[in-house]
Coordinates of C-alpha atoms in Angstrom, one line a residue:
M381 CA 3.0 50.9 16.4
P382 CA 0.8 48.0 17.5
K383 CA 2.6 44.7 17.9
K384 CA 0.4 43.0 15.3
M385 CA 1.2 45.6 12.6
T386 CA 5.0 45.6 13.5
S387 CA 5.1 41.7 13.1
L388 CA 3.2 41.9 9.8
L389 CA 5.6 44.6 8.3
N390 CA 8.6 42.5 9.4
R391 CA 7.3 39.4 7.8
L392 CA 6.4 41.2 4.6
T393 CA 9.8 42.7 4.4
S394 CA 11.6 39.5 4.7
F395 CA 9.5 37.8 2.2
T396 CA 9.3 40.5 -0.4
N397 CA 13.0 41.5 -0.2
P398 CA 15.0 38.2 0.0
S399 CA 18.8 38.7 0.6
K400 CA 20.8 38.8 -2.6
S401 CA 24.0 37.8 -1.0
G402 CA 22.9 34.5 0.4
D403 CA 24.1 35.2 4.0
S404 CA 23.4 32.7 6.7
T405 CA 21.3 35.0 8.7
S406 CA 18.7 35.2 5.9
G407 CA 18.5 31.4 5.5
L408 CA 19.0 31.9 1.8
K409 CA 21.9 30.6 -0.2
S410 CA 22.7 31.8 -3.8
R411 CA 22.5 29.3 -6.8
P412 CA 24.1 29.8 -10.2
D413 CA 20.6 29.9 -11.9
G414 CA 19.6 33.0 -10.2
F415 CA 17.2 31.3 -7.7
Q416 CA 18.2 30.9 -4.0
T417 CA 18.1 27.8 -1.8
A418 CA 16.1 28.3 1.4
T419 CA 18.4 26.5 4.1
T420 CA 15.6 26.8 6.7
S421 CA 11.8 26.2 6.5
S422 CA 10.9 29.7 7.5
A423 CA 13.1 31.0 4.7
L424 CA 11.0 29.2 2.1
F425 CA 7.5 29.8 3.2
A426 CA 6.1 32.2 5.8
P427 CA 5.0 30.3 9.0
T428 CA 1.7 31.2 10.5
D429 CA 1.9 33.8 13.3
P430 CA -0.8 34.2 15.9
A431 CA -0.1 37.9 16.1
I432 CA -1.1 38.1 12.5
D433 CA -3.3 35.1 11.8
G434 CA -5.0 34.8 15.1
D435 CA -5.1 32.0 17.7
E436 CA -6.8 29.6 15.4
C437 CA -3.4 28.8 13.7
L438 CA -2.3 27.3 17.1
H439 CA -5.1 24.7 17.3
D440 CA -6.0 21.7 15.3
C441 CA -9.6 21.2 14.2
A442 CA -11.8 20.5 17.1
S443 CA -14.7 19.1 15.0
C444 CA -12.8 16.5 13.1
S445 CA -14.3 13.0 13.6
I446 CA -12.1 11.2 11.1
Q447 CA -9.2 9.4 12.6
Y448 CA -6.4 7.1 11.3
P449 CA -6.3 3.5 12.2
R450 CA -5.2 2.8 15.6
K451 CA -1.8 1.2 14.4
F452 CA -1.0 4.1 12.0
A453 CA 2.6 4.7 13.1
I454 CA 5.0 7.0 11.4
D455 CA 8.5 8.5 11.9
E456 CA 8.2 11.6 14.1
D457 CA 11.8 12.1 14.8
E458 CA 13.9 12.4 11.6
K459 CA 14.5 15.9 10.1
L460 CA 12.0 16.5 7.3
Y461 CA 13.0 19.8 5.7
G462 CA 15.4 20.0 2.8
E463 CA 15.7 16.2 2.2
I464 CA 13.8 16.1 -1.0
K465 CA 15.3 15.8 -4.4
G466 CA 14.5 18.9 -6.7
W467 CA 12.3 18.6 -9.7
N468 CA 11.6 20.9 -12.6
R469 CA 8.3 19.8 -14.0
H470 CA 5.7 17.3 -12.8
L471 CA 3.5 15.2 -15.2
L472 CA 0.3 13.5 -13.8
V473 CA -1.1 10.7 -15.9
A474 CA -4.8 10.0 -15.8
T475 CA -5.5 6.3 -15.0
G476 CA -8.7 6.3 -12.9
K477 CA -6.9 4.1 -10.3
T478 CA -5.8 4.8 -6.8
D479 CA -3.2 2.1 -6.7
W480 CA -0.7 0.8 -9.2
V481 CA 2.2 -1.7 -9.5
R482 CA 5.2 -0.8 -7.3
D483 CA 7.0 1.1 -10.0
V484 CA 4.4 2.9 -12.2
E485 CA 6.9 2.9 -15.2
E486 CA 6.3 -0.8 -15.2
E487 CA 2.6 -0.6 -15.8
K488 CA 2.4 -2.6 -19.1
G489 CA 1.0 -0.5 -22.0
S490 CA 0.7 2.7 -19.9
V491 CA 1.7 6.2 -20.7
M492 CA 3.9 6.0 -17.6
E493 CA 5.8 3.1 -19.1
A494 CA 6.4 5.0 -22.2
V495 CA 7.5 8.2 -20.4
G496 CA 10.0 6.0 -18.6
K497 CA 11.3 4.4 -21.7
H498 CA 11.8 7.9 -23.3
A499 CA 13.1 9.8 -20.3
G500 CA 16.2 10.6 -22.2
L501 CA 14.4 12.9 -24.3
V502 CA 13.3 15.3 -21.4
E503 CA 15.2 18.5 -21.4
G504 CA 15.2 21.3 -18.8
G505 CA 15.8 19.3 -15.7
R506 CA 14.0 16.4 -13.7
L507 CA 10.5 15.4 -14.8
M508 CA 8.6 14.1 -11.8
L509 CA 6.2 11.4 -13.1
S510 CA 3.0 10.4 -11.2
A511 CA 0.2 8.1 -12.0
S512 CA -3.1 9.7 -10.8
N513 CA -6.7 8.8 -10.1
I514 CA -7.9 11.4 -12.6
P515 CA -10.3 9.6 -14.9
P516 CA -9.2 9.1 -18.5
P517 CA -11.6 10.2 -21.3
E518 CA -14.5 8.0 -22.2
W519 CA -13.6 5.6 -25.0
E520 CA -15.6 3.3 -27.3
G521 CA -12.7 1.4 -29.0
E522 CA -11.8 -2.2 -28.8
G523 CA -10.1 -3.7 -25.8
E524 CA -10.6 -3.4 -22.1
G525 CA -9.0 -1.5 -19.4
V526 CA -7.5 1.9 -19.0
Y527 CA -4.3 0.7 -20.9
A528 CA -6.2 -0.8 -23.9
K529 CA -4.2 -0.4 -27.0
G530 CA -5.3 2.7 -28.9
R531 CA -7.0 4.2 -25.8
P532 CA -5.8 7.9 -25.3
T533 CA -5.6 9.5 -21.9
R534 CA -5.0 13.0 -20.6
C535 CA -2.0 14.3 -18.5
L536 CA -1.7 17.3 -16.3
L537 CA 1.5 19.3 -16.6
L538 CA 2.8 21.4 -13.8
P539 CA 3.8 24.1 -13.0
A540 CA 2.2 25.1 -16.2
F541 CA -1.3 24.1 -15.0
Q542 CA -1.9 22.6 -18.5
W543 CA -4.1 19.7 -19.5
V544 CA -2.6 17.6 -22.4
E545 CA -5.3 15.6 -24.1
G546 CA -5.0 12.6 -26.4
V547 CA -1.8 11.1 -25.1
L548 CA -0.9 7.6 -26.2
P549 CA 2.2 5.6 -25.3
E550 CA 3.2 5.8 -29.0
N551 CA 3.1 9.6 -29.1
V552 CA 4.9 10.1 -25.8
P553 CA 8.2 11.0 -27.6
E554 CA 6.4 13.8 -29.5
V555 CA 4.6 15.1 -26.4
I556 CA 7.9 15.2 -24.4
K557 CA 9.5 17.2 -27.2
G558 CA 6.6 19.3 -28.3
V559 CA 4.7 20.0 -25.1
V560 CA 6.9 19.0 -22.0
N561 CA 10.2 20.5 -22.9
P562 CA 9.0 23.9 -24.1
A563 CA 6.8 24.3 -20.9
A564 CA 7.7 26.4 -17.9
T565 CA 9.7 24.9 -15.1
N566 CA 9.8 25.4 -11.4
L567 CA 13.1 27.3 -11.9
D568 CA 11.6 29.8 -14.3
R569 CA 10.6 33.0 -12.6
L570 CA 7.0 33.9 -13.0
G571 CA 6.3 35.9 -16.1
E572 CA 9.3 34.2 -18.0
I573 CA 9.0 31.4 -20.4
S574 CA 11.3 28.4 -20.2
A575 CA 14.8 28.6 -21.4
A576 CA 14.1 25.8 -23.9
S577 CA 11.0 27.5 -25.2
S578 CA 12.8 30.9 -25.3
G579 CA 15.7 29.3 -27.3
E580 CA 13.5 27.9 -29.8
A581 CA 11.4 30.9 -30.2
A582 CA 14.5 33.1 -30.8
R583 CA 15.8 30.7 -33.4
D584 CA 12.5 30.7 -35.2
Q585 CA 12.1 34.4 -35.0
N586 CA 15.5 34.9 -36.6
L587 CA 14.4 32.7 -39.5
S588 CA 10.8 34.1 -40.0
G589 CA 10.8 37.5 -38.4
Q590 CA 8.0 36.6 -35.9
V591 CA 7.5 34.0 -33.2
P592 CA 5.2 31.3 -34.5
A593 CA 2.5 29.5 -32.5
P594 CA 3.9 26.3 -30.9
T595 CA 3.4 23.1 -33.1
L596 CA 1.6 20.3 -31.3
P597 CA 2.0 16.7 -32.2
P598 CA -1.0 15.2 -34.2
G599 CA -4.0 14.3 -32.0
I600 CA -2.7 16.3 -29.0
T601 CA -4.7 19.3 -27.8
L602 CA -3.9 21.6 -24.8
H603 CA -6.1 23.6 -22.5
A604 CA -5.7 25.3 -19.1
C605 CA -6.6 23.5 -15.9
P606 CA -9.4 25.7 -14.5
H607 CA -8.5 25.1 -10.8
K608 CA -6.8 27.7 -8.6
Y609 CA -5.1 25.2 -6.3
L610 CA -4.3 21.4 -6.5
I611 CA -3.8 19.2 -3.5
L612 CA -2.0 16.0 -4.4
L613 CA -2.2 13.0 -2.0
C614 CA 0.0 9.9 -2.2
S615 CA -2.4 6.8 -2.3
Q616 CA -0.2 4.0 -3.4
A617 CA -0.9 1.1 -1.1
T618 CA 1.5 -1.2 -3.0
R619 CA 4.4 1.1 -1.7
D620 CA 3.0 1.6 1.8
A621 CA -0.3 0.6 3.3
R622 CA -0.5 3.9 5.3
C623 CA -0.7 5.8 2.0
G624 CA -3.7 3.8 0.9
Q625 CA -5.3 4.3 4.3
S626 CA -4.6 8.0 4.7
A627 CA -5.4 9.5 1.3
P628 CA -9.2 8.8 1.2
L629 CA -9.5 9.9 4.8
L630 CA -7.8 13.2 4.2
R631 CA -9.8 13.7 1.0
R632 CA -13.0 13.4 3.0
E633 CA -11.8 15.8 5.7
L634 CA -10.5 18.4 3.1
E635 CA -13.9 18.2 1.2
R636 CA -15.7 18.8 4.4
H637 CA -13.9 22.2 4.9
L638 CA -13.8 23.1 1.3
R639 CA -17.4 22.6 0.3
P640 CA -18.9 25.3 2.7
L641 CA -16.5 27.7 1.2
G642 CA -17.6 27.0 -2.4
L643 CA -13.9 25.8 -3.1
F644 CA -14.3 22.0 -3.7
R645 CA -14.1 20.8 -7.3
D646 CA -14.8 17.3 -8.3
F647 CA -13.3 15.6 -11.3
D648 CA -16.0 16.8 -13.8
D649 CA -16.4 20.2 -12.1
T650 CA -14.8 22.8 -14.6
R651 CA -15.8 26.0 -12.8
P652 CA -12.9 28.5 -12.6
G653 CA -11.0 28.6 -9.4
G654 CA -11.5 26.2 -6.4
V655 CA -9.4 23.2 -5.3
G656 CA -8.9 19.9 -7.2
I657 CA -7.8 17.0 -4.9
Y658 CA -6.1 14.1 -6.7
F659 CA -4.5 10.9 -5.6
I660 CA -1.1 10.2 -7.0
S661 CA 1.6 7.4 -6.8
H662 CA 4.8 7.2 -4.8
V663 CA 6.6 10.4 -4.1
G664 CA 9.0 9.0 -1.4
G665 CA 9.0 9.5 2.3
H666 CA 6.3 7.0 3.2
K667 CA 7.6 6.7 6.6
Y668 CA 6.4 10.3 7.1
S669 CA 2.9 9.6 5.9
A670 CA 0.7 11.3 4.8
N671 CA 2.4 13.2 2.1
M672 CA 0.7 16.2 0.5
M673 CA 1.7 18.5 -2.2
V674 CA -0.1 21.8 -2.6
Y675 CA 0.3 23.5 -5.9
R676 CA -0.9 27.2 -5.8
R677 CA -1.4 29.4 -8.8
D678 CA 0.1 32.9 -8.7
D679 CA -2.6 35.0 -7.1
G680 CA -1.2 38.1 -8.6
G681 CA -2.0 40.6 -5.9
G682 CA -2.6 39.4 -2.5
R683 CA -6.4 39.3 -2.2
S684 CA -7.8 38.4 1.2
V685 CA -9.0 34.9 2.1
E686 CA -12.5 36.2 2.2
E687 CA -12.2 37.6 -1.2
Q688 CA -10.9 34.5 -2.7
M689 CA -13.7 32.5 -1.1
Q690 CA -16.3 34.8 -2.5
A691 CA -14.9 34.6 -5.9
N692 CA -14.6 30.8 -5.9
G693 CA -18.0 30.4 -4.2
D694 CA -19.7 32.3 -7.1
G695 CA -18.0 30.3 -9.6
Q696 CA -16.4 33.5 -11.0
Q697 CA -13.1 33.5 -12.9
D698 CA -10.4 33.4 -10.2
G699 CA -7.3 34.5 -12.1
Q700 CA -6.4 34.1 -15.7
Q701 CA -6.5 30.8 -17.4
G702 CA -2.9 31.2 -18.3
Q703 CA -1.5 31.5 -14.8
Q704 CA 1.0 29.0 -13.8
A705 CA 1.8 27.6 -10.4
G706 CA 3.7 30.0 -8.3
Q707 CA 4.3 27.8 -5.3
C708 CA 4.4 24.2 -4.4
I709 CA 4.3 23.4 -0.7
W710 CA 5.2 19.8 0.1
L711 CA 4.0 18.6 3.5
A712 CA 4.3 15.2 5.3
R713 CA 3.0 13.9 8.6
V714 CA -0.4 15.2 7.7
R715 CA -3.3 14.1 9.8
P716 CA -7.1 14.7 9.5
E717 CA -7.1 17.2 12.2
D718 CA -4.6 19.3 10.3
C719 CA -6.9 19.8 7.3
E720 CA -8.9 22.8 8.4
N721 CA -5.8 25.0 8.9
I722 CA -4.1 23.6 5.8
V723 CA -7.2 24.8 3.8
R724 CA -7.2 28.3 5.4
F725 CA -3.6 29.1 5.8
T726 CA -1.6 26.8 3.4
V727 CA -3.9 26.4 0.5
L728 CA -5.4 29.9 0.5
Q729 CA -2.5 31.9 1.9
G730 CA 0.7 30.0 1.1
K731 CA 1.7 29.8 4.8
V732 CA 2.9 26.7 6.8
V733 CA 1.1 26.0 10.1
K734 CA 3.7 23.4 11.4
P735 CA 6.9 24.0 9.5
E736 CA 9.2 22.0 11.8
R737 CA 7.0 19.0 11.9
Q738 CA 5.6 19.0 8.4
L739 CA 7.3 20.9 5.8
R740 CA 9.5 18.8 3.4
G741 CA 10.3 21.5 0.8
G742 CA 9.0 23.1 -2.3
F743 CA 9.4 26.2 -4.4
D744 CA 8.3 29.8 -4.7
R745 CA 8.8 31.0 -8.2
G746 CA 7.7 34.6 -7.3
R747 CA 10.5 35.0 -4.9
G748 CA 12.9 32.8 -6.7
V749 CA 13.5 30.4 -3.9
V750 CA 13.6 26.5 -3.7
S751 CA 14.3 24.0 -0.9
W752 CA 17.0 22.2 -2.8

């Protein structure tokens, strides 16, 4: 059998049949919730392999002209993998800004402040909260600024890939209880609803004989995010100047590689599929700038990169609207010259090009594996 085919079969076997016992040789350790902890970076996501992926995975982009400032220095020595705190859901709040006060929960009059005040209502594990540069809806009411009293905004809930419209600081408790808590978590296997949602549905079914549609808080509407992939870049300069410098540069370079493939999606581009790139607030680890989180919807069947590009480029429906994120790949120490291979291998294929240097952690709901 050719070497390339043997390598491919070995890789597929290890990633489609993870160890159930949690032995050290597999790099997987059993958890009481049915998931497994990947104790090594290669046990979480497949690294690129030149025998399978070609020599391109060994080389940074040769045509990249964007560079970080000369004094852009980061920590290159400390261990990255496995040091992040686990999270169960991620809520991105639209503010239209790229920088915020040091702690976004202290943005006066904001939805972030309200979420922080009512954090005790959150069920189903840790809710990661991020302010984002996603523009809030147009508004013609009184007052000025994105946090004007009575001005609603939108939030993006992950891994559900769900837009939540009409969010105000005063209805945050109802949003948490009626939208966030019933939503899927990073620790729900794909195809399963969250434990909280399942429990509520079962109770209601016992009373009425059928499972009712979820009841939304007044003024709140939900719709699916159309994108197939999301790239989140920390841009909060008030926490670290390097994030304010790196995020716009990386976005430009990512856009340069995504546009020819028909994959780039701007804020107002609602075509199905493609890649949305958003700036978010502090996620930790700024000494490893730049931090990048890649959320990937379940692709449901392993189409080739070329097939994905064709579908996205034609603006065709790329997967069902209800699909949730199957993976989140959290990278650090990302530089502009990394972007080409991140697009081709990480975004489109779920592989990590430089796992030892760049992978901080993440989850794979399809395989039931997390880094924490």
